[in-house]
Amino acid sequence: SVTHFIDTQGRSVQLLDTKAATLKDTITKMTNNGVRVQMICCHEVSRRHSQSVPTEDDVLRAKLGCIAILGSQEATSEQVATAIESCAAENGINVRLITNQSKPAAKLLAQQSS
């Protein structure tokens, strides 16, 4: 779990509940607007463990520091939408959108593509 973040001066700052709630709300708003969000985190490793590869359980239990939050949005191409629409109409095909994005993001992508 993320317990702290790295500020602009490179200092580790504890992530308080109020800041965590604000961060969660911001990420939720971004994903609801079709933005894919990725959080880049770090974990301090002692010299004793620096040569060993952490297990998945180690990573899940680790106290992580947030370095950055990245947001990206896939662009929809008008030409792609037109080509799909034309092909579907000519061949009687029902088109369905399959995505791994959140439901609000998928709806927004479908609206932009139609």
XYZ file of N, CA, C and O in Angstrom:
456
model
N 0.841 -1.185 0.000
C 0.000 0.000 0.000
C 0.881 1.241 0.000
O 1.982 1.241 0.532
N 0.370 2.302 -0.559
C 1.118 3.549 -0.623
C 0.987 4.252 0.725
O -0.104 4.556 1.178
N 2.127 4.495 1.380
C 2.133 5.107 2.703
C 2.738 6.503 2.708
O 2.590 7.241 3.667
N 3.453 6.830 1.623
C 4.093 8.144 1.540
C 4.278 8.535 0.075
O 4.047 7.733 -0.809
N 4.654 9.780 -0.137
C 4.944 10.231 -1.497
C 6.246 11.007 -1.474
O 6.718 11.452 -0.431
N 6.839 11.129 -2.624
C 8.092 11.859 -2.753
C 7.752 13.259 -3.260
O 7.170 13.412 -4.335
N 8.085 14.281 -2.479
C 7.734 15.648 -2.886
C 8.732 16.187 -3.922
O 9.675 15.495 -4.310
N 8.504 17.409 -4.361
C 9.329 17.983 -5.429
C 10.779 18.204 -5.008
O 11.644 18.387 -5.862
N 11.043 18.179 -3.708
C 12.409 18.317 -3.203
C 13.075 16.953 -2.982
O 14.187 16.878 -2.497
N 12.344 15.866 -3.321
C 12.893 14.524 -3.161
C 12.757 13.969 -1.757
O 13.338 12.939 -1.433
N 11.966 14.636 -0.929
C 11.766 14.177 0.454
C 10.576 13.235 0.538
O 9.582 13.400 -0.171
N 10.666 12.262 1.429
C 9.573 11.330 1.681
C 8.600 11.972 2.661
O 8.983 12.381 3.756
N 7.321 12.083 2.259
C 6.294 12.721 3.079
C 5.184 11.705 3.334
O 4.709 11.050 2.401
N 4.769 11.581 4.600
C 3.715 10.627 4.948
C 2.413 10.999 4.234
O 2.035 12.168 4.158
N 1.739 9.990 3.702
C 0.462 10.198 3.016
C -0.653 10.094 4.050
O -1.009 9.004 4.492
N -1.172 11.238 4.477
C -2.223 11.273 5.487
C -3.557 10.883 4.862
O -3.743 10.967 3.649
N -4.504 10.463 5.709
C -5.811 10.000 5.236
C -6.518 11.032 4.363
O -7.122 10.697 3.350
N -6.445 12.317 4.743
C -7.138 13.352 3.959
C -6.514 13.482 2.572
O -7.224 13.614 1.580
N -5.193 13.437 2.507
C -4.497 13.524 1.218
C -4.785 12.275 0.390
O -4.984 12.362 -0.823
N -4.830 11.110 1.047
C -5.117 9.856 0.344
C -6.527 9.884 -0.242
O -6.752 9.435 -1.367
N -7.495 10.429 0.508
C -8.876 10.520 0.018
C -8.956 11.449 -1.194
O -9.640 11.148 -2.176
N -8.247 12.575 -1.129
C -8.209 13.516 -2.254
C -7.591 12.858 -3.480
O -8.090 12.996 -4.597
N -6.504 12.137 -3.255
C -5.827 11.435 -4.346
C -6.753 10.399 -4.986
O -6.865 10.321 -6.208
N -7.448 9.632 -4.165
C -8.379 8.615 -4.672
C -9.505 9.268 -5.473
O -9.860 8.790 -6.549
N -10.056 10.364 -4.969
C -11.123 11.076 -5.691
C -10.626 11.593 -7.043
O -11.330 11.503 -8.048
N -9.413 12.130 -7.061
C -8.831 12.648 -8.301
C -8.651 11.536 -9.323
O -8.998 11.690 -10.498
N -8.126 10.403 -8.874
C -7.918 9.261 -9.773
C -9.259 8.751 -10.294
O -9.390 8.437 -11.478
N -10.275 8.687 -9.432
C -11.608 8.237 -9.852
C -12.177 9.174 -10.917
O -12.714 8.715 -11.931
N -12.039 10.478 -10.725
C -12.521 11.443 -11.721
C -11.798 11.262 -13.051
O -12.412 11.325 -14.119
N -10.505 11.041 -12.976
C -9.730 10.849 -14.204
C -10.203 9.612 -14.956
O -10.426 9.659 -16.167
N -10.369 8.490 -14.255
C -10.792 7.256 -14.928
C -12.214 7.372 -15.459
O -12.525 6.830 -16.517
N -13.071 8.099 -14.751
C -14.444 8.302 -15.223
C -14.500 9.168 -16.472
O -15.500 9.185 -17.177
N -13.416 9.902 -16.748
C -13.340 10.726 -17.949
C -12.497 10.083 -19.032
O -12.011 10.753 -19.948
N -12.297 8.774 -18.925
C -11.616 8.046 -19.982
C -10.098 8.092 -19.924
O -9.436 7.730 -20.884
N -9.553 8.520 -18.806
C -8.104 8.605 -18.666
C -7.589 7.339 -17.981
O -8.118 6.929 -16.953
N -6.596 6.710 -18.577
C -5.945 5.547 -17.957
C -4.897 6.080 -16.991
O -4.067 6.895 -17.353
N -4.957 5.630 -15.740
C -4.088 6.157 -14.689
C -3.095 5.082 -14.251
O -3.470 3.933 -14.020
N -1.836 5.470 -14.137
C -0.787 4.584 -13.636
C -0.033 5.324 -12.537
O 0.260 6.513 -12.675
N 0.262 4.612 -11.460
C 1.018 5.195 -10.366
C 2.403 4.551 -10.343
O 2.519 3.335 -10.347
N 3.424 5.379 -10.348
C 4.802 4.902 -10.283
C 5.237 5.001 -8.827
O 5.171 6.079 -8.228
N 5.664 3.867 -8.258
C 6.029 3.819 -6.845
C 7.435 3.270 -6.659
O 7.996 2.638 -7.541
N 7.969 3.512 -5.472
C 9.284 2.969 -5.124
C 9.195 2.310 -3.756
O 8.271 2.559 -2.986
N 10.167 1.477 -3.466
C 10.248 0.791 -2.185
C 11.708 0.733 -1.781
O 12.551 0.318 -2.578
N 11.996 1.188 -0.578
C 13.375 1.169 -0.100
C 13.786 -0.259 0.238
O 13.045 -0.990 0.880
N 14.947 -0.645 -0.243
C 15.459 -1.998 -0.020
C 16.752 -1.893 0.785
O 17.624 -1.089 0.456
N 16.854 -2.698 1.828
C 18.070 -2.669 2.641
C 19.220 -3.323 1.879
O 19.003 -4.129 0.975
N 20.445 -2.992 2.251
C 21.616 -3.602 1.592
C 21.578 -5.115 1.711
O 21.964 -5.816 0.795
N 21.092 -5.596 2.839
C 21.042 -7.039 3.093
C 20.159 -7.746 2.062
O 20.426 -8.858 1.662
N 19.095 -7.075 1.625
C 18.146 -7.683 0.686
C 18.312 -7.189 -0.745
O 17.514 -7.523 -1.618
N 19.318 -6.379 -1.005
C 19.438 -5.751 -2.314
C 19.725 -6.736 -3.443
O 19.464 -6.442 -4.596
N 20.248 -7.902 -3.132
C 20.566 -8.895 -4.168
C 19.441 -9.895 -4.395
O 19.463 -10.646 -5.351
N 18.447 -9.925 -3.510
C 17.359 -10.898 -3.654
C 16.187 -10.285 -4.416
O 15.942 -9.093 -4.359
N 15.483 -11.118 -5.125
C 14.310 -10.689 -5.885
C 13.088 -10.811 -4.981
O 12.833 -11.884 -4.422
N 12.326 -9.720 -4.795
C 11.163 -9.797 -3.914
C 10.060 -10.674 -4.503
O 9.884 -10.729 -5.717
N 9.347 -11.347 -3.632
C 8.201 -12.146 -4.066
C 6.999 -11.223 -4.244
O 7.017 -10.071 -3.806
N 5.932 -11.739 -4.838
C 4.710 -10.949 -5.005
C 4.156 -10.540 -3.642
O 3.706 -9.417 -3.463
N 4.206 -11.460 -2.657
C 3.733 -11.131 -1.309
C 4.553 -9.998 -0.698
O 4.010 -9.128 -0.019
N 5.878 -10.028 -0.921
C 6.736 -8.950 -0.419
C 6.291 -7.605 -0.976
O 6.204 -6.612 -0.253
N 6.006 -7.580 -2.259
C 5.606 -6.336 -2.922
C 4.258 -5.857 -2.393
O 4.063 -4.678 -2.112
N 3.305 -6.786 -2.198
C 1.976 -6.410 -1.727
C 2.011 -5.886 -0.295
O 1.195 -5.050 0.083
N 2.950 -6.373 0.529
C 3.061 -5.930 1.920
C 3.956 -4.705 2.071
O 4.005 -4.083 3.120
N 4.669 -4.346 1.041
C 5.645 -3.260 1.122
C 4.977 -1.914 1.347
O 3.856 -1.674 0.911
N 5.695 -1.057 2.027
C 5.267 0.331 2.185
C 5.859 1.093 1.006
O 7.061 1.288 0.920
N 4.997 1.488 0.089
C 5.442 2.105 -1.161
C 5.402 3.620 -1.085
O 4.553 4.199 -0.413
N 6.285 4.230 -1.831
C 6.294 5.679 -1.964
C 5.881 6.053 -3.372
O 6.430 5.541 -4.335
N 4.915 6.936 -3.489
C 4.437 7.383 -4.795
C 5.404 8.413 -5.358
O 5.685 9.427 -4.730
N 5.926 8.125 -6.538
C 6.834 9.050 -7.212
C 6.065 9.919 -8.205
O 6.286 11.106 -8.322
N 5.124 9.289 -8.930
C 4.389 10.032 -9.961
C 3.069 9.337 -10.263
O 2.928 8.133 -10.046
N 2.133 10.110 -10.750
C 0.870 9.575 -11.251
C 0.768 10.033 -12.700
O 0.855 11.225 -12.996
N 0.625 9.061 -13.591
C 0.560 9.363 -15.022
C -0.855 9.142 -15.527
O -1.502 8.153 -15.172
N -1.314 10.008 -16.379
C -2.621 9.846 -17.000
C -2.480 9.920 -18.504
O -1.768 10.774 -19.022
N -3.128 8.995 -19.193
C -3.096 9.022 -20.651
C -4.478 8.658 -21.178
O -5.213 7.912 -20.554
N -4.796 9.193 -22.310
C -6.098 8.913 -22.919
C -5.877 8.479 -24.355
O -5.122 9.122 -25.095
N -6.511 7.365 -24.697
C -6.389 6.859 -26.061
C -7.217 7.724 -27.000
O -8.359 8.043 -26.711
N -6.606 8.111 -28.063
C -7.316 8.904 -29.071
C -8.141 7.975 -29.947
O -7.739 6.856 -30.233
N -9.298 8.441 -30.328
C -10.125 7.665 -31.254
C -9.975 8.287 -32.632
O -9.901 9.495 -32.779
N -9.935 7.448 -33.608
C -9.749 7.931 -34.966
C -11.083 7.919 -35.694
O -11.790 6.923 -35.706
N -11.417 9.047 -36.284
C -12.652 9.145 -37.057
C -12.645 8.153 -38.212
O -13.665 7.550 -38.539
N -11.489 7.967 -38.824
C -11.379 7.032 -39.946
C -11.668 5.600 -39.506
O -12.323 4.845 -40.226
N -11.184 5.235 -38.312
C -11.431 3.878 -37.806
C -12.924 3.679 -37.567
O -13.502 2.673 -37.975
N -13.550 4.647 -36.924
C -14.983 4.541 -36.653
C -15.786 4.438 -37.949
O -16.704 3.625 -38.069
N -15.431 5.242 -38.955
C -16.117 5.214 -40.247
C -15.918 3.866 -40.939
O -16.869 3.293 -41.486
N -14.708 3.339 -40.902
C -14.416 2.042 -41.535
C -15.195 0.915 -40.863
O -15.767 0.057 -41.536
N -15.247 0.934 -39.542
C -15.990 -0.105 -38.820
C -17.472 -0.003 -39.133
O -18.134 -1.001 -39.415
N -17.985 1.216 -39.107
C -19.404 1.432 -39.394
C -19.761 0.955 -40.802
O -20.763 0.272 -41.021
N -18.939 1.281 -41.781
C -19.170 0.896 -43.167
C -19.123 -0.622 -43.330
O -20.005 -1.221 -43.957
N -18.121 -1.240 -42.762
C -17.966 -2.697 -42.858
C -19.139 -3.405 -42.191
O -19.684 -4.370 -42.724
N -19.533 -2.898 -41.022
C -20.635 -3.513 -40.292
C -21.940 -3.391 -41.074
O -22.695 -4.361 -41.192
N -22.213 -2.221 -41.647
C -23.446 -1.994 -42.392
C -23.506 -2.864 -43.639
O -24.550 -3.443 -43.951
N -22.378 -2.975 -44.343
C -22.336 -3.759 -45.576
C -22.478 -5.257 -45.343
O -22.965 -5.982 -46.200
N -22.057 -5.722 -44.174
C -22.039 -7.158 -43.921
C -22.974 -7.612 -42.808
O -22.931 -8.775 -42.395
N -23.808 -6.700 -42.316
C -24.766 -7.057 -41.277
C -24.115 -7.480 -39.964
O -24.601 -8.384 -39.290
N -23.027 -6.822 -39.607
C -22.286 -7.179 -38.397
C -22.668 -6.231 -37.264
O -22.748 -5.017 -37.443
N -22.919 -6.819 -36.071
C -23.111 -6.009 -34.867
C -21.743 -5.747 -34.258
O -20.979 -6.672 -34.012
N -21.443 -4.493 -34.006
C -20.142 -4.113 -33.448
C -20.266 -3.953 -31.939
O -21.188 -3.317 -31.446
N -19.326 -4.542 -31.206
C -19.277 -4.430 -29.752
C -17.893 -3.951 -29.353
O -16.898 -4.352 -29.938
N -17.844 -3.089 -28.358
C -16.585 -2.564 -27.861
C -16.097 -3.455 -26.718
O -16.840 -3.724 -25.777
N -14.878 -3.915 -26.815
C -14.263 -4.695 -25.743
C -13.061 -3.908 -25.255
O -12.183 -3.539 -26.033
N -13.028 -3.624 -23.955
C -11.939 -2.840 -23.379
C -11.695 -3.278 -21.944
O -12.576 -3.868 -21.315
N -10.522 -2.994 -21.436
C -10.229 -3.295 -20.037
C -10.332 -2.040 -19.180
O -9.925 -2.036 -18.034
N -10.904 -0.992 -19.726
C -11.051 0.248 -18.976
C -12.278 0.187 -18.078
O -13.125 -0.690 -18.209
N -12.395 1.152 -17.182
C -13.550 1.220 -16.289
C -14.820 1.449 -17.113
O -14.759 1.911 -18.254
N -15.961 1.121 -16.538
C -17.223 1.261 -17.264
C -17.467 2.698 -17.748
O -17.808 2.901 -18.908
N -17.267 3.729 -16.889
C -17.441 5.098 -17.393
C -16.475 5.435 -18.528
O -16.853 6.099 -19.490
N -15.236 4.981 -18.423
C -14.247 5.253 -19.477
C -14.641 4.541 -20.767
O -14.510 5.105 -21.852
N -15.138 3.321 -20.661
C -15.562 2.565 -21.840
C -16.750 3.247 -22.520
O -16.802 3.321 -23.746
N -17.697 3.756 -21.724
C -18.847 4.465 -22.298
C -18.400 5.709 -23.060
O -18.879 5.987 -24.147
N -17.456 6.445 -22.457
C -16.948 7.639 -23.103
C -16.238 7.276 -24.414
O -16.447 7.920 -25.445
N -15.440 6.228 -24.404
C -14.733 5.773 -25.600
C -15.732 5.364 -26.674
O -15.573 5.697 -27.847
N -16.802 4.662 -26.290
C -17.825 4.234 -27.256
C -18.541 5.442 -27.870
O -18.792 5.471 -29.071
N -18.837 6.439 -27.048
C -19.494 7.642 -27.554
C -18.592 8.377 -28.535
O -19.050 8.877 -29.556
N -17.303 8.432 -28.225
C -16.356 9.127 -29.107
C -16.165 8.368 -30.410
O -15.866 8.956 -31.443
N -16.364 7.058 -30.365
C -16.144 6.226 -31.544
C -17.360 6.124 -32.435
O -17.268 5.688 -33.571
N -18.526 6.496 -31.924
C -19.746 6.329 -32.736
C -20.106 7.565 -33.501
O -19.521 8.571 -33.427
